[in-house]
Amino acid sequence: MTQTSVQTTHYVPADLPTSIRHFIGGEFVDSVGGETFDVLDPVSNQTYATAAAGQQADIARAVAAAKDAFDNGPWPRMLPRARARVLHAIADAVEAQDARLAELETFDTGLPITQALGQAQRAAENFRFFADLIVAQVDDTYKVPGRQINYVNRKPVGVAGLITPWNTPFMLESWKLAPALASGCTVVLKPAEFTPLSASLWAEIFRTAGVPDGVFNLVNGIGEEAGDALVKHPDVPLISFTGETTTGQTIYRNCAANLKGISMELGGKSPAVVFADADLDAAIDSTLFGVFSLNGERCTASSRILVERSIYDDFCARYAARAQSIVVGDPHDPKTEVGALVHPDHYAKVMSYVEIGKTEGLLLAGGGRPEGLTEGNYVSPTVFADVAPTARIFQEEIFGPVVAITPFETDAEALALANGVKYGLAAYIWTTNLVRAHNFAQAVDAGMVWLNSHNVRDLRTPFGGVKASGLGHEGGYRSIDFYTDSQAVHITLAPVHTPRFGGN
Ligand code: NAD
């Protein structure tokens, strides 16, 4: 079974950098020891740049710059309005260059250009949102009449360590940078080693917008080297991490030595549950988009579809026909719907799951490399039906354009299937029965639930997962809570009534 529609050109953006450096204390620098690593583009799998590979010494330098900017610089002490103006200037700059950002992101990640453009615009929105939030922020004051006033003195925590993955890298970096900077923290960002290109653009954007030197620091490098050193550095009191669950577990252990604050957005295997009373056209559109957009490299992908038995055959036939018509090809072509997976290692992992799936389910679409695309990390949108809940493709995160479809008979069985995995990031429920929708939503193990919709969220809402999908929720005020300490200050208004120890 193969894909029918392919785009075969290969676009290379003008003025691609050939070396990607760290940004520390307001300067682009190489690693202290000169270490580098190769960066590939996912369409040719050729090295197009070398990036500085940060080591412990580079992290030490970056943390020292961030600490100095925090202890001695203006950023943590600025009025919220003044910081907000800088954050809006960052958003303006991102919007003004969204096309360039998108073409670089597409080149580095293999994401389809139309989707990369949407991610760049979302990155700008993250900065606008947190700019507005800090200006409007209120904190608690409690009065005990005639005796006491108690208030919350909110303080930025210090140097925030931000560690990000390679899927939608620029947008996910903004998701951490915006609240950390809005809160008055200074930061060290360690972006994913597969996709360092767009992260280096932040340096110029921040400088032009008026972020003081040392507030934003960027160290590229391998997770086990640069990432590990950042996690273990004693002057970094909190780590915000997005990535795989197993990496999150390692980081959690390593944070324990210094009792760091941690926020973890981890993997997912999210169910879309389609009941017989659903609007089937809308459910098919949405569940296709839910797993095949962003190449399926999406933490909230609806990678398991549970379908009520009475509509199962119809759903599977229509779903597979649409999946076979998805346009796969050069990520830069605006007609492309599924591009190239980020890296040959990840491609090999996804392809291995496709082969496992052939032994575990009924292949309805895809199942390998699309015809006509002989190079690059291309995988046909792949649909397996009749997948048992014990199957590996039902249980494990594949993080590619592969979906498992499973039938159910009753609401209770649907809920057991939905909850029968270790993850709990998102769930999507399709039904026109209001009572069933809310009961199911409240019972499902998921940090986020969408009723009759795919993944569209208001930035004020909590974001995060339960079980193996994460620890802590960010989003809206919760992000500001993470990057700040809420110190309680108590003032006595009346004579103090203290038990007089030693006064007889
Ligand atoms: P990953 O865990 O391999 O890497 C993420 C980051 O951690 C990278 O920057 C990496 O260099 C760094 N890292 C690796 N080992 C480290 C260590 N020992 N110490 C410190 N840092 C280390 O994840 P990935 O493959 O880049 O991203 C894909 C994963 O991210 C998927 O599981 C996906 O579901 C998850 N994800 C989750 C969300 C969410 O919000 N829940 C969002 C996007 C992606």
PDB file of C-alpha atoms and ligand atoms in Angstrom, residues 163-168 172 175 190-194 221-224 226-229 231 241-245 247-248 250-251 254 264-268 298-300 397 399 425 463-465 469, ligand 1:
ATOM      1  CA  ILE A 163      15.165  22.448  27.821  1.00  0.00           C
ATOM      2  CA  THR A 164      13.123  21.950  24.660  1.00  0.00           C
ATOM      3  CA  PRO A 165      12.422  19.234  22.047  1.00  0.00           C
ATOM      4  CA  TRP A 166      12.741  19.259  18.263  1.00  0.00           C
ATOM      5  CA  ASN A 167       9.064  19.207  17.317  1.00  0.00           C
ATOM      6  CA  THR A 168       7.873  22.773  16.589  1.00  0.00           C
ATOM      7  CA  LEU A 172       7.875  25.470  22.104  1.00  0.00           C
ATOM      8  CA  TRP A 175       6.160  28.749  25.350  1.00  0.00           C
ATOM      9  CA  LYS A 190      19.168  24.415  25.701  1.00  0.00           C
ATOM     10  CA  PRO A 191      17.315  23.634  22.458  1.00  0.00           C
ATOM     11  CA  ALA A 192      17.112  20.183  20.873  1.00  0.00           C
ATOM     12  CA  GLU A 193      20.217  19.045  19.024  1.00  0.00           C
ATOM     13  CA  PHE A 194      18.283  17.850  15.944  1.00  0.00           C
ATOM     14  CA  GLY A 221      24.446  20.812  22.465  1.00  0.00           C
ATOM     15  CA  ILE A 222      23.670  17.202  23.174  1.00  0.00           C
ATOM     16  CA  GLY A 223      21.160  16.428  25.926  1.00  0.00           C
ATOM     17  CA  GLU A 224      23.460  14.202  27.954  1.00  0.00           C
ATOM     18  CA  ALA A 226      24.801  20.459  27.782  1.00  0.00           C
ATOM     19  CA  GLY A 227      21.320  19.525  29.024  1.00  0.00           C
ATOM     20  CA  ASP A 228      22.692  17.422  31.870  1.00  0.00           C
ATOM     21  CA  ALA A 229      25.090  20.174  32.978  1.00  0.00           C
ATOM     22  CA  VAL A 231      20.037  20.397  35.100  1.00  0.00           C
ATOM     23  CA  PHE A 241      11.490  20.576  30.393  1.00  0.00           C
ATOM     24  CA  THR A 242       9.542  19.337  27.376  1.00  0.00           C
ATOM     25  CA  GLY A 243      10.512  16.025  25.835  1.00  0.00           C
ATOM     26  CA  GLU A 244      10.287  12.273  26.204  1.00  0.00           C
ATOM     27  CA  THR A 245       9.023  10.648  29.364  1.00  0.00           C
ATOM     28  CA  THR A 247      14.334  11.839  29.615  1.00  0.00           C
ATOM     29  CA  GLY A 248      11.959  13.528  32.058  1.00  0.00           C
ATOM     30  CA  THR A 250      16.331  11.189  34.310  1.00  0.00           C
ATOM     31  CA  ILE A 251      16.018  14.951  34.747  1.00  0.00           C
ATOM     32  CA  ASN A 254      19.027  14.813  38.689  1.00  0.00           C
ATOM     33  CA  MET A 264       7.560  18.572  32.797  1.00  0.00           C
ATOM     34  CA  GLU A 265       5.609  18.257  29.555  1.00  0.00           C
ATOM     35  CA  LEU A 266       6.211  14.695  28.410  1.00  0.00           C
ATOM     36  CA  GLY A 267       5.012  12.115  25.895  1.00  0.00           C
ATOM     37  CA  GLY A 268       1.495  11.117  24.924  1.00  0.00           C
ATOM     38  CA  ARG A 298       2.953  16.155  17.984  1.00  0.00           C
ATOM     39  CA  CYS A 299       2.756  15.448  21.716  1.00  0.00           C
ATOM     40  CA  THR A 300      -1.042  15.808  21.699  1.00  0.00           C
ATOM     41  CA  GLU A 397       4.303   6.696  21.571  1.00  0.00           C
ATOM     42  CA  PHE A 399       5.550  10.285  17.298  1.00  0.00           C
ATOM     43  CA  LEU A 425      -1.852  14.061  27.961  1.00  0.00           C
ATOM     44  CA  PHE A 463      -1.555  22.938  29.726  1.00  0.00           C
ATOM     45  CA  GLY A 464      -0.017  19.636  30.764  1.00  0.00           C
ATOM     46  CA  GLY A 465      -0.547  15.958  31.258  1.00  0.00           C
ATOM     47  CA  SER A 469       2.658  12.647  30.345  1.00  0.00           C
TER      48      SER A 469
HETATM   49  P1  NAD B   1      14.033  14.204  24.209  1.00  0.00           P
HETATM   50  O1  NAD B   1      13.573  13.870  25.569  1.00  0.00           O
HETATM   51  O2  NAD B   1      14.904  13.245  23.495  1.00  0.00           O
HETATM   52  O3  NAD B   1      14.829  15.590  24.199  1.00  0.00           O
HETATM   53  C1  NAD B   1      14.249  16.783  24.688  1.00  0.00           C
HETATM   54  C2  NAD B   1      15.355  17.712  25.136  1.00  0.00           C
HETATM   55  O4  NAD B   1      16.004  17.142  26.276  1.00  0.00           O
HETATM   56  C3  NAD B   1      16.438  17.947  24.102  1.00  0.00           C
HETATM   57  O5  NAD B   1      16.859  19.286  24.147  1.00  0.00           O
HETATM   58  C4  NAD B   1      17.548  17.029  24.578  1.00  0.00           C
HETATM   59  O6  NAD B   1      18.820  17.431  24.163  1.00  0.00           O
HETATM   60  C5  NAD B   1      17.409  17.138  26.083  1.00  0.00           C
HETATM   61  N1  NAD B   1      17.982  16.033  26.851  1.00  0.00           N
HETATM   62  C6  NAD B   1      18.120  14.739  26.500  1.00  0.00           C
HETATM   63  N2  NAD B   1      18.691  14.030  27.501  1.00  0.00           N
HETATM   64  C7  NAD B   1      18.908  14.889  28.521  1.00  0.00           C
HETATM   65  C8  NAD B   1      19.467  14.748  29.827  1.00  0.00           C
HETATM   66  N3  NAD B   1      19.918  13.584  30.281  1.00  0.00           N
HETATM   67  N4  NAD B   1      19.529  15.848  30.613  1.00  0.00           N
HETATM   68  C9  NAD B   1      19.064  17.038  30.176  1.00  0.00           C
HETATM   69  N5  NAD B   1      18.537  17.226  28.932  1.00  0.00           N
HETATM   70  C10 NAD B   1      18.455  16.165  28.125  1.00  0.00           C
HETATM   71  O7  NAD B   1      12.705  14.515  23.373  1.00  0.00           O
HETATM   72  P2  NAD B   1      12.580  14.811  21.813  1.00  0.00           P
HETATM   73  O8  NAD B   1      12.785  13.533  21.086  1.00  0.00           O
HETATM   74  O9  NAD B   1      13.406  16.010  21.481  1.00  0.00           O
HETATM   75  O10 NAD B   1      11.053  15.272  21.710  1.00  0.00           O
HETATM   76  C11 NAD B   1      10.000  14.413  21.484  1.00  0.00           C
HETATM   77  C12 NAD B   1       9.269  14.109  22.783  1.00  0.00           C
HETATM   78  O11 NAD B   1       8.796  15.315  23.374  1.00  0.00           O
HETATM   79  C13 NAD B   1       8.025  13.245  22.596  1.00  0.00           C
HETATM   80  O12 NAD B   1       7.953  12.279  23.597  1.00  0.00           O
HETATM   81  C14 NAD B   1       6.884  14.248  22.747  1.00  0.00           C
HETATM   82  O13 NAD B   1       5.644  13.691  23.124  1.00  0.00           O
HETATM   83  C15 NAD B   1       7.438  15.167  23.770  1.00  0.00           C
HETATM   84  N6  NAD B   1       6.735  16.449  23.723  1.00  0.00           N
HETATM   85  C16 NAD B   1       5.856  16.739  24.733  1.00  0.00           C
HETATM   86  C17 NAD B   1       5.152  17.936  24.696  1.00  0.00           C
HETATM   87  C18 NAD B   1       4.178  18.264  25.791  1.00  0.00           C
HETATM   88  O14 NAD B   1       3.823  19.434  25.903  1.00  0.00           O
HETATM   89  N7  NAD B   1       3.739  17.323  26.596  1.00  0.00           N
HETATM   90  C19 NAD B   1       5.350  18.842  23.647  1.00  0.00           C
HETATM   91  C20 NAD B   1       6.246  18.492  22.634  1.00  0.00           C
HETATM   92  C21 NAD B   1       6.942  17.297  22.693  1.00  0.00           C
END
